[in-house]
Short mmCIF file of C-alpha atoms in Angstrom, two decimals:
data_model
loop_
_atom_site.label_atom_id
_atom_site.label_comp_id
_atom_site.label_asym_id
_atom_site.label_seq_id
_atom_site.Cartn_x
_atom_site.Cartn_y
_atom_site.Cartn_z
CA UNK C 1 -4.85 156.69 176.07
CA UNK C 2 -2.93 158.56 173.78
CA UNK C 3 -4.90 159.77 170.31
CA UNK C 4 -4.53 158.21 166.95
CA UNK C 5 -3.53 160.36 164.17
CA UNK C 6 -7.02 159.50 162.58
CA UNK C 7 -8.91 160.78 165.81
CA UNK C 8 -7.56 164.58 165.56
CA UNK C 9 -9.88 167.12 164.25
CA UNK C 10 -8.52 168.88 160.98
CA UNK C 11 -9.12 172.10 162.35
CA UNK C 12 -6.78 174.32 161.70
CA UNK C 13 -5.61 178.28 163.51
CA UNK C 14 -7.56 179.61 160.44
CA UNK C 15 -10.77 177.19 161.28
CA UNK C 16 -12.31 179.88 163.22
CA UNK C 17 -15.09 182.66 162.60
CA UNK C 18 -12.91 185.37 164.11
CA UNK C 19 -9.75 184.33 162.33
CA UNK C 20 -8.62 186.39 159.21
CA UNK C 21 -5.76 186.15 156.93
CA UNK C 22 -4.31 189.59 155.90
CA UNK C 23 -4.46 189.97 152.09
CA UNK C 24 -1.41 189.14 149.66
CA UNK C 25 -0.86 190.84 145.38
CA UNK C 26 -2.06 186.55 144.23
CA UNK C 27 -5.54 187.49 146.39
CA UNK C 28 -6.10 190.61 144.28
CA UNK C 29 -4.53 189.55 141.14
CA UNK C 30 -7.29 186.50 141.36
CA UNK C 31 -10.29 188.89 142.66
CA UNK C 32 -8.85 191.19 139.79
CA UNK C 33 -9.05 188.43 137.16
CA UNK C 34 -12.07 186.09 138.78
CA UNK C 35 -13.92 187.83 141.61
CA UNK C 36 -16.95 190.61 141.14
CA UNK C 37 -15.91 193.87 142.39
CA UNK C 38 -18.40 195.87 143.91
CA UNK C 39 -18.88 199.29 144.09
CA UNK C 40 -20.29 201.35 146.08
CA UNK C 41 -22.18 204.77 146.25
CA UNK C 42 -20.00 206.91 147.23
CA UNK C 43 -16.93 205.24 144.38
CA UNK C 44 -19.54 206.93 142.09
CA UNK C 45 -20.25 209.85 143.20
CA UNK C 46 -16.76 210.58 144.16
CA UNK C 47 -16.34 210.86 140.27
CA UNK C 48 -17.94 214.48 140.74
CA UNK C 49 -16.03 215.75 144.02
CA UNK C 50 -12.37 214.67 142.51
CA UNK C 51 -9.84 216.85 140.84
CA UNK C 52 -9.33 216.17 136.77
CA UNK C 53 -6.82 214.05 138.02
CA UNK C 54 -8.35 211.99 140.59
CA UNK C 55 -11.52 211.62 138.26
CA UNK C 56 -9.20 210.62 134.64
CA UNK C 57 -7.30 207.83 137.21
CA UNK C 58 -10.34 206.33 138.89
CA UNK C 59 -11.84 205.79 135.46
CA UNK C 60 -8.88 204.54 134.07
CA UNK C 61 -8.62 201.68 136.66
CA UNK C 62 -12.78 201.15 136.23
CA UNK C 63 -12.29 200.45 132.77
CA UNK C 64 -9.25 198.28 133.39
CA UNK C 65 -12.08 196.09 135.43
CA UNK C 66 -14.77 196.28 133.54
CA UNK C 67 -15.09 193.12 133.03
CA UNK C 68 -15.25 191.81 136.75
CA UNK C 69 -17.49 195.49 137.94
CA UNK C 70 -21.33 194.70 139.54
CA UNK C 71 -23.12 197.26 141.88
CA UNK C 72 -25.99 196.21 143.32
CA UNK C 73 -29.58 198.38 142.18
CA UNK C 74 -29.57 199.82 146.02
CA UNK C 75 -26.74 201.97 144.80
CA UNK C 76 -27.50 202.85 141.24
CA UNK C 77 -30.96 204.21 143.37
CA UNK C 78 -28.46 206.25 145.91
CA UNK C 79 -26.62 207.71 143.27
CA UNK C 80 -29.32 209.26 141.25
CA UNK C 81 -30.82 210.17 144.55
CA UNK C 82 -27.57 212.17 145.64
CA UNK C 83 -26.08 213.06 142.29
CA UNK C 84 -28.04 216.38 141.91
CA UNK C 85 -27.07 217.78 145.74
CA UNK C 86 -24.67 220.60 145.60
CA UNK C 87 -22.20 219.00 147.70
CA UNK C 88 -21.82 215.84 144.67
CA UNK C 89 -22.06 217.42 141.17
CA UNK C 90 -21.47 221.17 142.52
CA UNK C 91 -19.04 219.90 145.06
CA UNK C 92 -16.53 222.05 143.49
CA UNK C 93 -18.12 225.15 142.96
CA UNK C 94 -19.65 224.70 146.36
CA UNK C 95 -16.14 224.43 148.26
CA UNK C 96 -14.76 227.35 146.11
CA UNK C 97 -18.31 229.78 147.16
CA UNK C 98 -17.77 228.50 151.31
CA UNK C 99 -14.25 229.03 151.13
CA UNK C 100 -14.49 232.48 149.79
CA UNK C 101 -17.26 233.37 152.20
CA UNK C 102 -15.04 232.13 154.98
CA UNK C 103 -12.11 234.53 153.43
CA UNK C 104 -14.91 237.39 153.40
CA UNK C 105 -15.76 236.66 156.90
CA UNK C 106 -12.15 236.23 158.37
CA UNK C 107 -11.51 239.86 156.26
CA UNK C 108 -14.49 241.45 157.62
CA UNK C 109 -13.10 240.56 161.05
CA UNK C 110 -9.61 241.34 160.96
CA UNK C 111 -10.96 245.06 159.78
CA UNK C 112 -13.60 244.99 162.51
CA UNK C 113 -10.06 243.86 165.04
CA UNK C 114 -8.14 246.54 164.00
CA UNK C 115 -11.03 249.37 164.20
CA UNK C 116 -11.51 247.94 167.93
CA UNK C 117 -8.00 248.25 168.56
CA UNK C 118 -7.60 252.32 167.09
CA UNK C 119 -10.36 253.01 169.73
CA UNK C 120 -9.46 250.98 172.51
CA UNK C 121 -5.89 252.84 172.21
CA UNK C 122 -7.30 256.14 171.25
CA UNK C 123 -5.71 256.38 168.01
CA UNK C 124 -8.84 256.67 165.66
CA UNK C 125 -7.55 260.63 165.14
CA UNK C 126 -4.59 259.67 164.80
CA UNK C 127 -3.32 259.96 161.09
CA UNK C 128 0.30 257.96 161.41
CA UNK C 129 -1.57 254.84 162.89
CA UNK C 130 -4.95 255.57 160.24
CA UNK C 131 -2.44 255.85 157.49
CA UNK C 132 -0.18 252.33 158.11
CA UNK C 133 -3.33 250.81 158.78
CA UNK C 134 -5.23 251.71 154.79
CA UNK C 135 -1.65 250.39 153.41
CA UNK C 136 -1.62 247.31 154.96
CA UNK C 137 -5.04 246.48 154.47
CA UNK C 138 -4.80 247.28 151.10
CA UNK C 139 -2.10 244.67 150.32
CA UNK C 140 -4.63 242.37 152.34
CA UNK C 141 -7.36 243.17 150.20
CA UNK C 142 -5.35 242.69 147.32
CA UNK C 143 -4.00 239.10 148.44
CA UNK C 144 -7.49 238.40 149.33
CA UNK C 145 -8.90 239.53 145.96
CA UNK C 146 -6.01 237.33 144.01
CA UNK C 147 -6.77 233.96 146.40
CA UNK C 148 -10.50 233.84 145.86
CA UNK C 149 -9.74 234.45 142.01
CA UNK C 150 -7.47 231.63 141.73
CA UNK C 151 -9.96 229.42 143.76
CA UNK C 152 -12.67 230.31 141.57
CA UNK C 153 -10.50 229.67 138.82
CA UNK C 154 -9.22 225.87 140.21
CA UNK C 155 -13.41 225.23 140.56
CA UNK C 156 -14.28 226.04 137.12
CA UNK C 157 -11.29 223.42 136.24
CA UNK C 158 -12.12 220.94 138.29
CA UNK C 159 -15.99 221.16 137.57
CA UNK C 160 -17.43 218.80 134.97
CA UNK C 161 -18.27 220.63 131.95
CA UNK C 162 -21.87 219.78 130.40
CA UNK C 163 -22.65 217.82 133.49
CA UNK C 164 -25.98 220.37 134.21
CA UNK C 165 -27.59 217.91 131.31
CA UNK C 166 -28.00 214.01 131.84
CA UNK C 167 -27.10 213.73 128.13
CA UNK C 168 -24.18 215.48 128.33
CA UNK C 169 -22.45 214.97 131.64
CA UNK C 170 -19.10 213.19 130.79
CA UNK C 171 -19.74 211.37 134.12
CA UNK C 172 -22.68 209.48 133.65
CA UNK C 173 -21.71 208.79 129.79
CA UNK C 174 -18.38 207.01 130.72
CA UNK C 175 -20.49 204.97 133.61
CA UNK C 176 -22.87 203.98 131.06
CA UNK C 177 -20.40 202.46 128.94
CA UNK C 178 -18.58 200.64 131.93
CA UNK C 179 -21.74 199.57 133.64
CA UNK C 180 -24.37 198.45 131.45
CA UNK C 181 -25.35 194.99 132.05
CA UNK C 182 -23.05 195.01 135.19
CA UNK C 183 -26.36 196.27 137.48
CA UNK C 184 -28.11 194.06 139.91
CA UNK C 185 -31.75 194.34 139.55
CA UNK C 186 -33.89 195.65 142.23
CA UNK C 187 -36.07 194.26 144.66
CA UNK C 188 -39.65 193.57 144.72
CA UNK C 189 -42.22 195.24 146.71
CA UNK C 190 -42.26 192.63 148.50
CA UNK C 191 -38.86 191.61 149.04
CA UNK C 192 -38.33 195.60 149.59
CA UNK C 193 -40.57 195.48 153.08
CA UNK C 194 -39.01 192.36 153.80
CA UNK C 195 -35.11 193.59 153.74
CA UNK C 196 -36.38 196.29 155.72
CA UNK C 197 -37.96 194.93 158.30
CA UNK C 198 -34.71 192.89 158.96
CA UNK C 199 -32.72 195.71 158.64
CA UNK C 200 -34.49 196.93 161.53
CA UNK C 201 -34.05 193.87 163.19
CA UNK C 202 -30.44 193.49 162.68
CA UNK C 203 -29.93 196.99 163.59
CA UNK C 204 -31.55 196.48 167.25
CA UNK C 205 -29.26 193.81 167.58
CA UNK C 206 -26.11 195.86 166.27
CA UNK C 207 -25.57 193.35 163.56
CA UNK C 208 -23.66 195.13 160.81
CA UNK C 209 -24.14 196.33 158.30
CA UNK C 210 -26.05 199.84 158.36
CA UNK C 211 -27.06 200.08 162.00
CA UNK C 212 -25.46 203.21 162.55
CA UNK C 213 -27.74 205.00 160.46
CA UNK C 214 -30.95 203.66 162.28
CA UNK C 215 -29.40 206.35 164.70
CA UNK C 216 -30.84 209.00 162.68
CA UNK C 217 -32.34 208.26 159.97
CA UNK C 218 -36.21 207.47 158.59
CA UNK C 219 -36.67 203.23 158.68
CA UNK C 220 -36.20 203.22 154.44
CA UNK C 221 -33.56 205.29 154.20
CA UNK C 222 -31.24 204.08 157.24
CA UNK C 223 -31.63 200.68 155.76
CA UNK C 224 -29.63 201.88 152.55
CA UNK C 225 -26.68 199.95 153.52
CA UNK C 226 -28.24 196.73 154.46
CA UNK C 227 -30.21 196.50 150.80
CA UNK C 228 -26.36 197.04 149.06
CA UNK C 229 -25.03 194.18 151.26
CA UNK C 230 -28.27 192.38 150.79
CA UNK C 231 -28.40 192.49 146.86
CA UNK C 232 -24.56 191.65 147.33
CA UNK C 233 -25.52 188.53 149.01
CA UNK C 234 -27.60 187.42 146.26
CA UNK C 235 -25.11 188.10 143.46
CA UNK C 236 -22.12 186.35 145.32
CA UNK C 237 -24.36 183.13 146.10
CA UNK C 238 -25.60 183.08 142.41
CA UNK C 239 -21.98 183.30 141.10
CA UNK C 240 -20.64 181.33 143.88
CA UNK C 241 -17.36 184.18 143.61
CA UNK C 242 -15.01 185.75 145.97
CA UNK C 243 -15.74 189.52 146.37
CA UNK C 244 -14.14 192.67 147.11
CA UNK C 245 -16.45 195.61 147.65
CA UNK C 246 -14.64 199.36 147.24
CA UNK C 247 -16.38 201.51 149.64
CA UNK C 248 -15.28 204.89 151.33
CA UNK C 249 -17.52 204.42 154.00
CA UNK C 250 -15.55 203.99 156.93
CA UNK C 251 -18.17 203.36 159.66
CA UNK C 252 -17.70 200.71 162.26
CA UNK C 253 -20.83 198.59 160.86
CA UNK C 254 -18.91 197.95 157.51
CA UNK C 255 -15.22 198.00 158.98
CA UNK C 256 -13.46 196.31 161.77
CA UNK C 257 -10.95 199.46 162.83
CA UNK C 258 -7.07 199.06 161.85
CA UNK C 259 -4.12 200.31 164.03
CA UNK C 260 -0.71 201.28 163.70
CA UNK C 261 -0.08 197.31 163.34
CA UNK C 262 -2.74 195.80 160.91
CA UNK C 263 -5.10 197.40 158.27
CA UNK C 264 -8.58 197.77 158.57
CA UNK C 265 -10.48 194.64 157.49
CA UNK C 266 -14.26 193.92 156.81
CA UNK C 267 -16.03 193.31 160.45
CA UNK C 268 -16.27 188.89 160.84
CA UNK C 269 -19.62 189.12 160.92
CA UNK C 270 -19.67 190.13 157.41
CA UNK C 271 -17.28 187.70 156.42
CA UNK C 272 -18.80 184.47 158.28
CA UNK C 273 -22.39 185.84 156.77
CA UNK C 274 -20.98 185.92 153.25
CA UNK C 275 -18.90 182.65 153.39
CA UNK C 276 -22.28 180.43 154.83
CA UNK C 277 -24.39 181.91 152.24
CA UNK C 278 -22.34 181.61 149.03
CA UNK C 279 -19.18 179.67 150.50
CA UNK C 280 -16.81 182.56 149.33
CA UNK C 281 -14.59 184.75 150.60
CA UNK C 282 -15.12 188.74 151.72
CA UNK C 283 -12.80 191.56 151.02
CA UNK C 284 -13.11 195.15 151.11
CA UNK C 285 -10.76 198.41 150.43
CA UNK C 286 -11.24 201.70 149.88
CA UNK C 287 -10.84 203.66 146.15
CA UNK C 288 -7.82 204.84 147.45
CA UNK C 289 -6.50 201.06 147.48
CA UNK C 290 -8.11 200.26 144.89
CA UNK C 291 -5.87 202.64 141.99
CA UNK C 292 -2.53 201.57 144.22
CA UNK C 293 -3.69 198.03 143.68
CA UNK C 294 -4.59 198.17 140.11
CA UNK C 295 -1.63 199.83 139.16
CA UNK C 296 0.84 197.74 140.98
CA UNK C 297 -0.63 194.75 139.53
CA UNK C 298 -1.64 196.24 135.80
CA UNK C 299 1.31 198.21 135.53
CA UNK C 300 -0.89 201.29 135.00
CA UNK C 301 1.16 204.37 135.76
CA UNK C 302 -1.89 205.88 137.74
CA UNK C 303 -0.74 209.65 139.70
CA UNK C 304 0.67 209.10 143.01
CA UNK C 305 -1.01 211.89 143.75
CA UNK C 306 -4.69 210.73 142.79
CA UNK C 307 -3.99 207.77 145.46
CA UNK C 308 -3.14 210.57 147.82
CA UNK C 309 -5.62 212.80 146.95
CA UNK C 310 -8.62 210.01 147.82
CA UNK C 311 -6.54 208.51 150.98
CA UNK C 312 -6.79 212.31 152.02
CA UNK C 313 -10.82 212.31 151.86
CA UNK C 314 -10.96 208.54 153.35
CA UNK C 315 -8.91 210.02 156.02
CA UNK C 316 -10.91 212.65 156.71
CA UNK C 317 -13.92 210.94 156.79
CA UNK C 318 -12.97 208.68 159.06
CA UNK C 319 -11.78 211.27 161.42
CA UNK C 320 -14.53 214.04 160.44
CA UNK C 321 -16.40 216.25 162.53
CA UNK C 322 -19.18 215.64 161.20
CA UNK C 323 -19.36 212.40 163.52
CA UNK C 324 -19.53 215.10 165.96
CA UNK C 325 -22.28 216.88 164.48
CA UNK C 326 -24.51 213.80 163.23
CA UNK C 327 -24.25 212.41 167.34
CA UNK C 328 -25.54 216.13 168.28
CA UNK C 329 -28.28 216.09 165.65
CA UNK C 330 -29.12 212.59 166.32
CA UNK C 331 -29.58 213.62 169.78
CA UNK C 332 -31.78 216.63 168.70
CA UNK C 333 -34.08 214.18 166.65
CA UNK C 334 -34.19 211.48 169.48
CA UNK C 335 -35.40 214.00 172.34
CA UNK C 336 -37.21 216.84 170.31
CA UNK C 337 -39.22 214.70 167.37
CA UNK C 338 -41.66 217.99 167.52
CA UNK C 339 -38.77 220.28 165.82
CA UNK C 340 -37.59 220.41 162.51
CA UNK C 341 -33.82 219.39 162.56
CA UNK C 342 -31.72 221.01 159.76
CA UNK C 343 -28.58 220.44 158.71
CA UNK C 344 -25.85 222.83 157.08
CA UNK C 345 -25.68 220.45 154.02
CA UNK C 346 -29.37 220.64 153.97
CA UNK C 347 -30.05 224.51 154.63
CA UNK C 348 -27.35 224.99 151.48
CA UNK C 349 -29.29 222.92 148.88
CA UNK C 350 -32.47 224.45 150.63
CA UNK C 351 -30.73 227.65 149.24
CA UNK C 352 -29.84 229.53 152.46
CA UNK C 353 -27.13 231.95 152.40
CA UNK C 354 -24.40 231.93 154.28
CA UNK C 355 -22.83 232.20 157.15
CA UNK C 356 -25.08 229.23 157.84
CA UNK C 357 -25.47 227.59 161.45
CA UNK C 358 -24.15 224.11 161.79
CA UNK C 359 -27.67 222.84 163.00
CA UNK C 360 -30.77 225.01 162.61
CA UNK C 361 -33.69 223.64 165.78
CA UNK C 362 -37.03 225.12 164.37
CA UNK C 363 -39.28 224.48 167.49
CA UNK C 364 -43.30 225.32 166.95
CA UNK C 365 -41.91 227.92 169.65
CA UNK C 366 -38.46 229.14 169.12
CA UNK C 367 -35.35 229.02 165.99
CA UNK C 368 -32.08 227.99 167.53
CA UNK C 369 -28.83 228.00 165.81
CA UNK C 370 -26.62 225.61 167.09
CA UNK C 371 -22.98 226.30 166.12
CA UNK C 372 -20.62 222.94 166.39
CA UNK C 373 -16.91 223.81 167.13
CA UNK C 374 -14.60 220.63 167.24
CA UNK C 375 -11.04 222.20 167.76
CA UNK C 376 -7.78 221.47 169.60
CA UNK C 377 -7.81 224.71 171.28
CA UNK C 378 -10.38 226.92 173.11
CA UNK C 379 -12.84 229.03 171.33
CA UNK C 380 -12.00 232.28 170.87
CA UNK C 381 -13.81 235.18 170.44
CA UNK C 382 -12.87 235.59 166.93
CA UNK C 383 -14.02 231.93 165.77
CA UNK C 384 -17.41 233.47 166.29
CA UNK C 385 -17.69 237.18 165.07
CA UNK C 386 -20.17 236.04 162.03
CA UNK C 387 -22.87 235.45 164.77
CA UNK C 388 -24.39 239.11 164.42
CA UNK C 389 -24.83 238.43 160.73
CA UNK C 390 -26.01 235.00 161.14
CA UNK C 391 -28.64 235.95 163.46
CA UNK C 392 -30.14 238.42 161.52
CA UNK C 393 -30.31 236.31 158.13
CA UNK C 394 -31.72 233.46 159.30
CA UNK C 395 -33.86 235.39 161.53
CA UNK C 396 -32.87 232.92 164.80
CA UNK C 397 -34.40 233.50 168.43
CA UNK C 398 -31.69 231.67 170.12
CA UNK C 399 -27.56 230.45 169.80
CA UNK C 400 -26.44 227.42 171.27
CA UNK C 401 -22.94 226.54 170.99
CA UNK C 402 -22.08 223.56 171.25
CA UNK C 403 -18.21 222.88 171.52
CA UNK C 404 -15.99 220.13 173.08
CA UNK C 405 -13.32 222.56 173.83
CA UNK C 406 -14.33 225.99 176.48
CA UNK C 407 -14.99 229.15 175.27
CA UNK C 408 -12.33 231.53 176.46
CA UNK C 409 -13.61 234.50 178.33
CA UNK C 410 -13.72 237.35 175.57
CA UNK C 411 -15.26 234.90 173.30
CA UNK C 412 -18.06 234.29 176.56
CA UNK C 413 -17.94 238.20 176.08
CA UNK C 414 -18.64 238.31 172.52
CA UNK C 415 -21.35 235.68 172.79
CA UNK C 416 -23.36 237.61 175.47
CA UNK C 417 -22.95 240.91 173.99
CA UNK C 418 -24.03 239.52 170.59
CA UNK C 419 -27.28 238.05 172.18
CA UNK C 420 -27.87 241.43 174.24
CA UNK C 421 -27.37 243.70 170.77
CA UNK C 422 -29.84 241.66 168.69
CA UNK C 423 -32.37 240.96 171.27
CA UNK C 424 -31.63 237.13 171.26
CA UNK C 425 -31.31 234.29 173.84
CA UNK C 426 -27.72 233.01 174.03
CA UNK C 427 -26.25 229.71 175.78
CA UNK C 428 -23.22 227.31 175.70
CA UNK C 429 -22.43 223.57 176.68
CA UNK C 430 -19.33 221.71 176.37
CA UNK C 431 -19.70 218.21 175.31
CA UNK C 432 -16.60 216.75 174.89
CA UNK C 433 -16.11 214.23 171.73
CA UNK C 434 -15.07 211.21 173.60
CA UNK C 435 -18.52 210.46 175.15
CA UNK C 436 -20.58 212.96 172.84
CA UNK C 437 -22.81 209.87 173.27
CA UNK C 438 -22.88 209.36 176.81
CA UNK C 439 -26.43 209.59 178.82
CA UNK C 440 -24.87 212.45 180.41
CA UNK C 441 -23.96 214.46 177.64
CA UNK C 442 -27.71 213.65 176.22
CA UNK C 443 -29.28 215.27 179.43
CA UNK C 444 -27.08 218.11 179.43
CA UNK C 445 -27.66 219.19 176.09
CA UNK C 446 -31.34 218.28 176.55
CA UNK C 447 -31.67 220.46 178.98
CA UNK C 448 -30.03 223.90 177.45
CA UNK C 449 -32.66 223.04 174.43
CA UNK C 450 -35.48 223.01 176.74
CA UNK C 451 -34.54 225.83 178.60
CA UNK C 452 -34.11 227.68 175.89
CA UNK C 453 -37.44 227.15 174.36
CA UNK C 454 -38.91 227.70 177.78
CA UNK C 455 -37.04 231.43 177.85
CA UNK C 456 -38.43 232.40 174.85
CA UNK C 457 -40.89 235.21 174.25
CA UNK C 458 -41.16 234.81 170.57
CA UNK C 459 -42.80 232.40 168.30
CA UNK C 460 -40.86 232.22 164.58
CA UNK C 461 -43.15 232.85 161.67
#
């Protein structure tokens, strides 16, 4: 028997958890003018790593928003947790000091390269080859000289004057005036254990967001993101309004990936989660979207260049080695809880000098500095010539490289004469990026720890 039109579900293509509907200028001008946008930690502290530029633009568009800005308390918390880390409000004298230390270094080696070479060839007497040589290094020294002064120069541009005092840093004064009142309030002590516990249990079942960081990361502090999307919960079902949260985080347990055919798009658990509990719709883009939206829609003249100058970072974050590096530490952490694990971001604010190993393994029985190389190419023996120097600094017992490319054979040279010069244990693994965290790459690289430590003769002070 053939069904009446009265019979037939309304369902529609759209009627479906998994379905999505690609966003269109009337969704944004109505978020724009109706919705709460959210921002997240890193929008904020982004203010400090940007150009003058970037910075003037982003809070250009803020205040064009103000009116329609929340951020939940989790991230007013992360920011004044991460604000005072040289990589946020020295970000720029930070880049400026590494990037002249790697000139120094690459300078140091090119004269140590052509010393090798005069010998090798048996022309260190020779005062026609000694002679071309001191010209042409001293136009190198002086292009050398002229760079890091002009980078030096660009960081004390970019840097935020006065920002060393809370009362003066133009940052925080123009996010006072745009945020005050706009600022979820926190959590109980209660409610605090509470979210975390089900972070924990949402992250055993890989139900986003956050569980990523449960990877690697003490219980309170990998549940960061789930407390943002918690609070974010709360504020949507109280307002009953559509919301778009700006976020450069680009992990899988916020985003579902885009291609070369649709964008990115929040993952559908999100989405379904947000639309059962306050029966409103989810979007998300990054800053970078967010200043080509705004000024398509206000008419706001912001830089093309600021756009491309954040869509450069999200790019690179989303394609960063440090992926690389957090699944090697992570697996460090997961096999070796007796050793410290050290970051580089965390031996510079610890004050280290550089050059500083990618991962420093302090073992109750041996140092190790692990260098990371992620490149297209092998490793060559002059990617590594700071090891010498790095040794001795940071007084290390062991190298471990770690790369996902081969070493070539004078850089398995340099390695082994290195270790043999400065009486130190030396080793290498390949562990290629695609399955960095494979069960086999986990063994592998468990085991060159462990023999390592059991090689060693010394114990570090």
């Amino acid at each position: 028997m053939t069904a009446t039109v009265s019979q037939l579900s309304p369902r529609g293509i759209f009627d479906c958890d998994d379905a999505y509907k690609t966003p269109l200028r009337e969704d944004y001008e109505h978020l724009f003018d109706s919705g709460i946008v959210v921002l997240d930690t890193n929008v904020l502290l982004n203010l400090y790593r940007s150009n003058e530029r970037t910075r003037r633009d982003t809070l250009l568009v803020l205040s064009r928003l103000r009116d329609r800005l929340w951020i939940p308390h989790q991230v007013l918390s992360e920011f004044w947790r991460n604000r005072d880390l040289p990589s946020v409000r020295g970000h720029h004298r930070t880049k400026a000091r590494d990037t002249c230390a790697a000139l120094d270094k690459a300078h140091r080696s090119m004269g140590d390269a052509l010393d090798r070479w005069l010998r090798d060839v048996h022309l260190s007497s020779d005062a026609n080859a000694i002679e071309r040589q001191r010209r042409s290094r001293a136009s190198i020294d002086k292009a050398i000289t002229e760079l890091k002064s002009f980078i030096q120069a660009q960081a004390e541009r970019d840097a935020l004057k006065g920002a060393s005092s809370t009362q003066t840093d133009p940052v925080l004064l123009e996010l006072d005036g745009l945020l005050r009142g706009r600022i979820g309030n926190p959590f109980s002590d209660e409610a605090l254990k509470a979210a975390i516990l089900e972070a924990e249990a949402r992250a055993a079942r890989h139900i986003p967001p956050g569980y990523e960081d449960f990877k690697d990361k003490p219980a309170r502090q990998a549940a960061g993101d789930y407390l943002v999307w918690a609070q974010l919960l709360d504020e949507a079902e109280k307002r009953r309004s559509d919301v778009l949260l700006v976020t450069g985080d680009v992990k899988a347990d916020w985003w579902h990936p885009g291609s070369n055919h649709a964008p990115a798009r929040p993952r559908p658990e999100l989405t379904v989660e947000l639309r059962k509990r306050a029966g409103t719709q989810l979007y998300m883009i990054t800053p970078s979207q967010l200043l080509a939206r705004a000024n398509e829609i206000f008419d706001m003249r912001v830089d093309k260049r600021s756009v491309s100058d954040l869509q450069t970072t999200e790019n690179e974050r989303n394609n960063h080695p440090r992926f690389y590096n957090r699944a090697i530490e992570s697996i460090l952490r997961q096999h070796f809880p007796e050793a410290q694990i050290l970051s580089r971001d965390q031996q510079i604010h610890m004050g280290s000098r550089t050059p500083i190993p990618d991962i420093t393994f302090v073992h109750p029985r041996i140092k190790i500095g692990l260098e990371v190389k992620r490149y297209i190419e092998n490793v060559e023996d002059d990617d590594i010539q700071y090891l010498p120097e790095m040794i001795e600094k940071h007084d290390l017992q062991a190298v471990l490289i770690v790369s996902n490319t081969p070493l070539s054979p004078a850089a398995l040279q340099y390695l082994t004469d290195s270790a043999r010069e400065s009486k130190t244990l030396a080793s290498w693994i390949r562990v290629r990026e695609s399955n960095v965290d494979t069960f086999e790459s986990q063994e592998n690289l468990k085991m060159q720890i462990r023999q390592l430590i059991e090689m060693s003769p010394k114990v570090p002070q």
